[in-house]
Amino acid sequence: MLKKKVFDPKGKRFLAITAHPDDLDFAAGATLLKWKNLGVKGSIVIATNGDKGSHDKNITSEKLKEIRKNEQLRASEMLGLENTWFLGYPDAQLEITQELKEKIVKIIRSYKPDIVFTWDPTLVYSIEKHMINHPDHRAIGQAVLDACFPLARDRLIFEEHEKNGLSSHCVTDFFLFNFDKSNYFEDVSEFIDKKIELLKIHKSQINEKTISGIITQWARETGKKTNLPSAEGFVYLRLKTD
Ligand SMILES: [Zn+2]
């Protein structure tokens, strides 16, 4: 049985940096709905426009891009997010580049989050969940960790930021999405119904008939690992700052 750790997010600010609209809501929706009730502020950056995520034969990339943007804006509103930034890269082709890292560093230096939510880049596949992790998830996870350490922290990196008034910034707390290796479990028993409501906003991505059962079951299975009725799990990492 894994021990439940308790993290107090009050007075802290988070930034979620994900590959696609809906990633955050699936991985951490209930936790963030719970934090919203505590008055915790946060924002989201979405690297791709999600324009390939459909099996619908009647849809074009152009249409899907718009649909997913609108779905995300509504989901962000339900989560009470302060900002939703879209980087606009094409779906399913995200690469770990200096250009991507610089864009992330700029946002980190201007928003100055204490906490970052992103994908664990070491999650290549999951035997437990019978899945290969999407390459965009791995790419954004790696780019974000690099952006936080050392790129955003060291002032001489991307020096033009400082000239434009953006000082360096050190993110200390990380919540990474890795369903196999979670070491932190948030009790979300009272927020599962709301999470399902949140996911239903992403109409283009879910099956309305099955989503409720899938999410409820997933939260129960995660909870079992730590003796909670329903939980979301993360790899939690705290950096030493001195
Ligand atoms: Zn995704």
mmCIF file of C-alpha atoms and ligand atoms in Angstrom:
data_model
loop_
_atom_site.group_PDB
_atom_site.id
_atom_site.type_symbol
_atom_site.label_atom_id
_atom_site.label_comp_id
_atom_site.label_asym_id
_atom_site.label_seq_id
_atom_site.Cartn_x
_atom_site.Cartn_y
_atom_site.Cartn_z
ATOM 1 C CA MET A 1 0.000 0.000 0.000
ATOM 2 C CA LEU A 2 1.405 3.385 -0.997
ATOM 3 C CA LYS A 3 1.275 6.058 1.660
ATOM 4 C CA LYS A 4 -0.888 9.077 0.917
ATOM 5 C CA LYS A 5 1.058 12.341 0.981
ATOM 6 C CA VAL A 6 -0.732 15.602 1.613
ATOM 7 C CA PHE A 7 0.213 18.682 -0.361
ATOM 8 C CA ASP A 8 -1.287 22.026 0.615
ATOM 9 C CA PRO A 9 -1.717 24.145 -2.529
ATOM 10 C CA LYS A 10 -3.206 27.172 -0.729
ATOM 11 C CA GLY A 11 -1.479 30.419 -1.620
ATOM 12 C CA LYS A 12 0.398 28.739 -4.484
ATOM 13 C CA ARG A 13 -0.058 29.199 -8.218
ATOM 14 C CA PHE A 14 0.077 26.402 -10.784
ATOM 15 C CA LEU A 15 0.791 26.243 -14.484
ATOM 16 C CA ALA A 16 -0.312 23.181 -16.448
ATOM 17 C CA ILE A 17 1.606 22.578 -19.672
ATOM 18 C CA THR A 18 0.149 19.818 -21.815
ATOM 19 C CA ALA A 19 0.191 18.532 -25.365
ATOM 20 C CA HIS A 20 -3.532 18.529 -26.213
ATOM 21 C CA PRO A 21 -6.817 20.082 -25.138
ATOM 22 C CA ASP A 22 -8.312 17.530 -22.641
ATOM 23 C CA ASP A 23 -4.970 16.102 -21.306
ATOM 24 C CA LEU A 24 -5.157 18.082 -18.080
ATOM 25 C CA ASP A 25 -8.837 17.352 -17.517
ATOM 26 C CA PHE A 26 -8.335 13.590 -17.868
ATOM 27 C CA ALA A 27 -5.196 13.441 -15.731
ATOM 28 C CA ALA A 28 -5.935 16.029 -13.047
ATOM 29 C CA GLY A 29 -9.452 17.421 -13.539
ATOM 30 C CA ALA A 30 -10.822 16.325 -10.163
ATOM 31 C CA THR A 31 -7.750 17.533 -8.261
ATOM 32 C CA LEU A 32 -7.983 20.950 -9.891
ATOM 33 C CA LEU A 33 -11.724 21.218 -9.276
ATOM 34 C CA LYS A 34 -10.944 20.496 -5.625
ATOM 35 C CA TRP A 35 -8.158 23.105 -5.595
ATOM 36 C CA LYS A 36 -10.472 25.627 -7.273
ATOM 37 C CA ASN A 37 -12.754 25.325 -4.225
ATOM 38 C CA LEU A 38 -9.748 26.213 -2.061
ATOM 39 C CA GLY A 39 -9.192 29.385 -4.100
ATOM 40 C CA VAL A 40 -6.018 28.143 -5.838
ATOM 41 C CA LYS A 41 -5.186 30.053 -9.031
ATOM 42 C CA GLY A 42 -3.708 28.553 -12.173
ATOM 43 C CA SER A 43 -3.337 28.686 -15.945
ATOM 44 C CA ILE A 44 -2.764 26.309 -18.833
ATOM 45 C CA VAL A 45 -0.500 26.133 -21.881
ATOM 46 C CA ILE A 46 -1.470 23.719 -24.666
ATOM 47 C CA ALA A 47 1.273 22.968 -27.147
ATOM 48 C CA THR A 48 -0.665 21.500 -30.087
ATOM 49 C CA ASN A 49 -3.975 22.424 -31.639
ATOM 50 C CA GLY A 50 -5.281 18.854 -31.363
ATOM 51 C CA ASP A 51 -6.234 18.856 -35.035
ATOM 52 C CA LYS A 52 -5.641 15.127 -35.630
ATOM 53 C CA GLY A 53 -7.585 13.669 -32.695
ATOM 54 C CA SER A 54 -10.673 12.298 -34.460
ATOM 55 C CA HIS A 55 -11.904 9.166 -36.260
ATOM 56 C CA ASP A 56 -14.890 11.069 -37.703
ATOM 57 C CA LYS A 57 -14.721 10.721 -41.512
ATOM 58 C CA ASN A 58 -16.597 13.996 -42.038
ATOM 59 C CA ILE A 59 -14.229 16.209 -40.105
ATOM 60 C CA THR A 60 -11.247 18.207 -41.403
ATOM 61 C CA SER A 61 -8.176 19.263 -39.400
ATOM 62 C CA GLU A 62 -9.222 22.878 -39.813
ATOM 63 C CA LYS A 63 -12.674 22.252 -38.307
ATOM 64 C CA LEU A 64 -11.347 20.027 -35.530
ATOM 65 C CA LYS A 65 -8.816 22.682 -34.496
ATOM 66 C CA GLU A 66 -11.638 25.191 -33.916
ATOM 67 C CA ILE A 67 -13.876 22.669 -32.128
ATOM 68 C CA ARG A 68 -11.106 21.635 -29.742
ATOM 69 C CA LYS A 69 -10.085 25.218 -29.042
ATOM 70 C CA ASN A 70 -13.659 26.058 -28.051
ATOM 71 C CA GLU A 71 -14.000 22.904 -25.955
ATOM 72 C CA GLN A 72 -10.806 23.804 -24.105
ATOM 73 C CA LEU A 73 -11.879 27.386 -23.463
ATOM 74 C CA ARG A 74 -15.107 26.124 -21.883
ATOM 75 C CA ALA A 75 -13.210 23.537 -19.807
ATOM 76 C CA SER A 76 -10.743 26.226 -18.675
ATOM 77 C CA GLU A 77 -13.690 28.341 -17.576
ATOM 78 C CA MET A 78 -15.109 25.471 -15.510
ATOM 79 C CA LEU A 79 -11.679 25.001 -13.884
ATOM 80 C CA GLY A 80 -11.525 28.745 -13.167
ATOM 81 C CA LEU A 81 -8.190 29.120 -14.985
ATOM 82 C CA GLU A 82 -6.737 32.613 -15.325
ATOM 83 C CA ASN A 83 -5.208 32.093 -18.784
ATOM 84 C CA THR A 84 -5.361 29.536 -21.591
ATOM 85 C CA TRP A 85 -2.389 29.846 -23.907
ATOM 86 C CA PHE A 86 -2.322 27.869 -27.189
ATOM 87 C CA LEU A 87 1.100 27.419 -28.811
ATOM 88 C CA GLY A 88 -0.544 26.112 -32.009
ATOM 89 C CA TYR A 89 1.840 23.307 -33.039
ATOM 90 C CA PRO A 90 0.335 20.619 -35.287
ATOM 91 C CA ASP A 91 -1.011 17.577 -33.458
ATOM 92 C CA ALA A 92 0.981 14.304 -33.363
ATOM 93 C CA GLN A 93 4.218 15.919 -34.608
ATOM 94 C CA LEU A 94 5.485 17.732 -31.530
ATOM 95 C CA GLU A 95 9.288 17.838 -31.317
ATOM 96 C CA ILE A 96 11.495 18.772 -28.367
ATOM 97 C CA THR A 97 13.090 21.908 -29.836
ATOM 98 C CA GLN A 98 14.821 24.987 -28.425
ATOM 99 C CA GLU A 99 12.023 27.029 -29.965
ATOM 100 C CA LEU A 100 9.375 25.125 -27.957
ATOM 101 C CA LYS A 101 11.462 25.336 -24.776
ATOM 102 C CA GLU A 102 11.983 29.085 -25.208
ATOM 103 C CA LYS A 103 8.231 29.653 -25.558
ATOM 104 C CA ILE A 104 7.622 27.715 -22.339
ATOM 105 C CA VAL A 105 10.435 29.518 -20.477
ATOM 106 C CA LYS A 106 8.957 32.884 -21.479
ATOM 107 C CA ILE A 107 5.557 31.947 -20.049
ATOM 108 C CA ILE A 108 7.132 30.535 -16.861
ATOM 109 C CA ARG A 109 9.171 33.703 -16.361
ATOM 110 C CA SER A 110 6.157 35.913 -16.860
ATOM 111 C CA TYR A 111 3.523 33.858 -14.936
ATOM 112 C CA LYS A 112 5.938 32.633 -12.225
ATOM 113 C CA PRO A 113 4.144 29.455 -11.080
ATOM 114 C CA ASP A 114 5.101 27.601 -7.892
ATOM 115 C CA ILE A 115 3.719 24.337 -9.260
ATOM 116 C CA VAL A 116 3.871 22.763 -12.726
ATOM 117 C CA PHE A 117 1.603 20.006 -14.010
ATOM 118 C CA THR A 118 2.825 18.116 -17.067
ATOM 119 C CA TRP A 119 3.415 14.660 -18.550
ATOM 120 C CA ASP A 120 6.168 12.436 -17.166
ATOM 121 C CA PRO A 121 8.415 12.016 -20.228
ATOM 122 C CA THR A 122 9.583 8.617 -18.936
ATOM 123 C CA LEU A 123 6.095 7.180 -19.450
ATOM 124 C CA VAL A 124 6.666 5.527 -22.823
ATOM 125 C CA TYR A 125 4.081 2.780 -22.334
ATOM 126 C CA SER A 126 1.899 1.417 -19.550
ATOM 127 C CA ILE A 127 1.441 -2.301 -19.026
ATOM 128 C CA GLU A 128 -1.175 -1.567 -16.376
ATOM 129 C CA LYS A 129 -3.269 0.595 -18.693
ATOM 130 C CA HIS A 130 -2.522 -1.342 -21.922
ATOM 131 C CA MET A 131 -1.326 1.747 -23.763
ATOM 132 C CA ILE A 132 1.592 3.396 -25.538
ATOM 133 C CA ASN A 133 1.867 6.978 -24.386
ATOM 134 C CA HIS A 134 1.308 9.521 -27.167
ATOM 135 C CA PRO A 135 4.637 10.908 -28.486
ATOM 136 C CA ASP A 136 3.349 14.485 -28.034
ATOM 137 C CA HIS A 137 2.873 13.732 -24.306
ATOM 138 C CA ARG A 138 6.467 12.567 -23.980
ATOM 139 C CA ALA A 139 7.778 15.509 -26.006
ATOM 140 C CA ILE A 140 5.943 18.164 -23.978
ATOM 141 C CA GLY A 141 6.970 16.505 -20.702
ATOM 142 C CA GLN A 142 10.649 16.587 -21.656
ATOM 143 C CA ALA A 143 10.493 20.139 -23.021
ATOM 144 C CA VAL A 144 8.754 21.361 -19.844
ATOM 145 C CA LEU A 145 11.233 19.749 -17.442
ATOM 146 C CA ASP A 146 14.125 21.220 -19.465
ATOM 147 C CA ALA A 147 12.393 24.611 -19.511
ATOM 148 C CA CYS A 148 11.971 24.574 -15.725
ATOM 149 C CA PHE A 149 15.454 23.299 -15.023
ATOM 150 C CA PRO A 150 17.752 24.933 -15.776
ATOM 151 C CA LEU A 151 16.453 27.172 -18.559
ATOM 152 C CA ALA A 152 13.904 29.363 -16.699
ATOM 153 C CA ARG A 153 16.012 29.412 -13.528
ATOM 154 C CA ASP A 154 19.288 30.744 -14.959
ATOM 155 C CA ARG A 155 19.164 34.385 -15.980
ATOM 156 C CA LEU A 156 21.856 34.162 -18.654
ATOM 157 C CA ILE A 157 19.777 31.675 -20.650
ATOM 158 C CA PHE A 158 17.567 33.459 -23.200
ATOM 159 C CA GLU A 159 19.110 36.758 -22.022
ATOM 160 C CA GLU A 160 16.738 38.868 -24.091
ATOM 161 C CA HIS A 161 13.941 37.947 -21.644
ATOM 162 C CA GLU A 162 15.639 39.890 -18.850
ATOM 163 C CA LYS A 163 16.130 42.872 -21.161
ATOM 164 C CA ASN A 164 12.370 42.735 -21.758
ATOM 165 C CA GLY A 165 11.625 42.759 -18.029
ATOM 166 C CA LEU A 166 11.211 39.008 -17.434
ATOM 167 C CA SER A 167 13.330 37.850 -14.497
ATOM 168 C CA SER A 168 14.454 34.231 -14.037
ATOM 169 C CA HIS A 169 12.176 31.913 -12.081
ATOM 170 C CA CYS A 170 12.504 28.640 -10.212
ATOM 171 C CA VAL A 171 9.534 26.223 -10.183
ATOM 172 C CA THR A 172 9.714 24.064 -7.055
ATOM 173 C CA ASP A 173 6.824 21.593 -7.184
ATOM 174 C CA PHE A 174 6.009 19.186 -9.993
ATOM 175 C CA PHE A 175 2.962 16.992 -10.511
ATOM 176 C CA LEU A 176 3.706 14.613 -13.374
ATOM 177 C CA PHE A 177 1.195 12.396 -15.155
ATOM 178 C CA ASN A 178 2.436 8.815 -14.946
ATOM 179 C CA PHE A 179 -0.305 6.312 -14.182
ATOM 180 C CA ASP A 180 2.089 3.450 -13.366
ATOM 181 C CA LYS A 181 4.472 5.191 -10.997
ATOM 182 C CA SER A 182 2.322 7.573 -8.940
ATOM 183 C CA ASN A 183 3.745 8.424 -5.513
ATOM 184 C CA TYR A 184 1.148 11.093 -4.660
ATOM 185 C CA PHE A 185 -2.593 10.520 -4.416
ATOM 186 C CA GLU A 186 -5.227 13.213 -4.139
ATOM 187 C CA ASP A 187 -8.495 12.163 -2.523
ATOM 188 C CA VAL A 188 -11.080 13.221 -5.109
ATOM 189 C CA SER A 189 -14.091 11.231 -3.874
ATOM 190 C CA GLU A 190 -16.278 14.330 -3.840
ATOM 191 C CA PHE A 191 -15.177 15.598 -7.244
ATOM 192 C CA ILE A 192 -15.663 12.645 -9.601
ATOM 193 C CA ASP A 193 -19.112 13.738 -10.809
ATOM 194 C CA LYS A 194 -17.759 17.215 -11.552
ATOM 195 C CA LYS A 195 -14.763 15.709 -13.371
ATOM 196 C CA ILE A 196 -17.148 13.744 -15.592
ATOM 197 C CA GLU A 197 -19.058 16.963 -16.303
ATOM 198 C CA LEU A 198 -15.737 18.641 -17.168
ATOM 199 C CA LEU A 199 -14.745 15.842 -19.561
ATOM 200 C CA LYS A 200 -18.131 15.944 -21.263
ATOM 201 C CA ILE A 201 -17.185 19.430 -22.485
ATOM 202 C CA HIS A 202 -14.607 17.693 -24.706
ATOM 203 C CA LYS A 203 -17.435 16.262 -26.806
ATOM 204 C CA SER A 204 -15.175 15.561 -29.816
ATOM 205 C CA GLN A 205 -12.946 13.312 -27.683
ATOM 206 C CA ILE A 206 -15.248 11.234 -25.516
ATOM 207 C CA ASN A 207 -18.085 8.762 -25.730
ATOM 208 C CA GLU A 208 -20.886 10.255 -23.639
ATOM 209 C CA LYS A 209 -22.266 6.800 -22.842
ATOM 210 C CA THR A 210 -19.057 5.297 -21.455
ATOM 211 C CA ILE A 211 -17.149 8.254 -20.005
ATOM 212 C CA SER A 212 -18.832 8.164 -16.610
ATOM 213 C CA GLY A 213 -18.056 4.465 -16.017
ATOM 214 C CA ILE A 214 -14.460 4.798 -17.256
ATOM 215 C CA ILE A 215 -13.619 7.752 -15.010
ATOM 216 C CA THR A 216 -15.349 6.333 -11.931
ATOM 217 C CA GLN A 217 -13.590 2.976 -12.318
ATOM 218 C CA TRP A 218 -10.180 4.571 -12.989
ATOM 219 C CA ALA A 219 -10.471 6.747 -9.849
ATOM 220 C CA ARG A 220 -11.483 3.712 -7.769
ATOM 221 C CA GLU A 221 -8.543 1.638 -9.037
ATOM 222 C CA THR A 222 -6.144 4.504 -8.327
ATOM 223 C CA GLY A 223 -7.662 4.933 -4.860
ATOM 224 C CA LYS A 224 -7.104 1.262 -4.065
ATOM 225 C CA LYS A 225 -3.337 1.800 -4.294
ATOM 226 C CA THR A 226 -3.491 4.062 -1.260
ATOM 227 C CA ASN A 227 -6.668 3.085 0.599
ATOM 228 C CA LEU A 228 -8.859 5.929 -0.662
ATOM 229 C CA PRO A 229 -12.309 5.453 -2.197
ATOM 230 C CA SER A 230 -11.395 7.552 -5.286
ATOM 231 C CA ALA A 231 -8.139 9.211 -6.193
ATOM 232 C CA GLU A 232 -6.021 10.806 -8.892
ATOM 233 C CA GLY A 233 -2.363 9.799 -8.873
ATOM 234 C CA PHE A 234 0.753 11.770 -9.818
ATOM 235 C CA VAL A 235 4.500 11.546 -9.619
ATOM 236 C CA TYR A 236 5.233 14.379 -7.197
ATOM 237 C CA LEU A 237 8.682 15.940 -7.214
ATOM 238 C CA ARG A 238 9.872 18.792 -5.022
ATOM 239 C CA LEU A 239 13.129 20.502 -5.955
ATOM 240 C CA LYS A 240 15.641 21.639 -3.367
ATOM 241 C CA THR A 241 16.081 25.341 -3.861
ATOM 242 C CA ASP A 242 19.426 25.881 -2.157
HETATM 243 ZN ZN ZN B 1 -3.165 14.049 -25.227
#
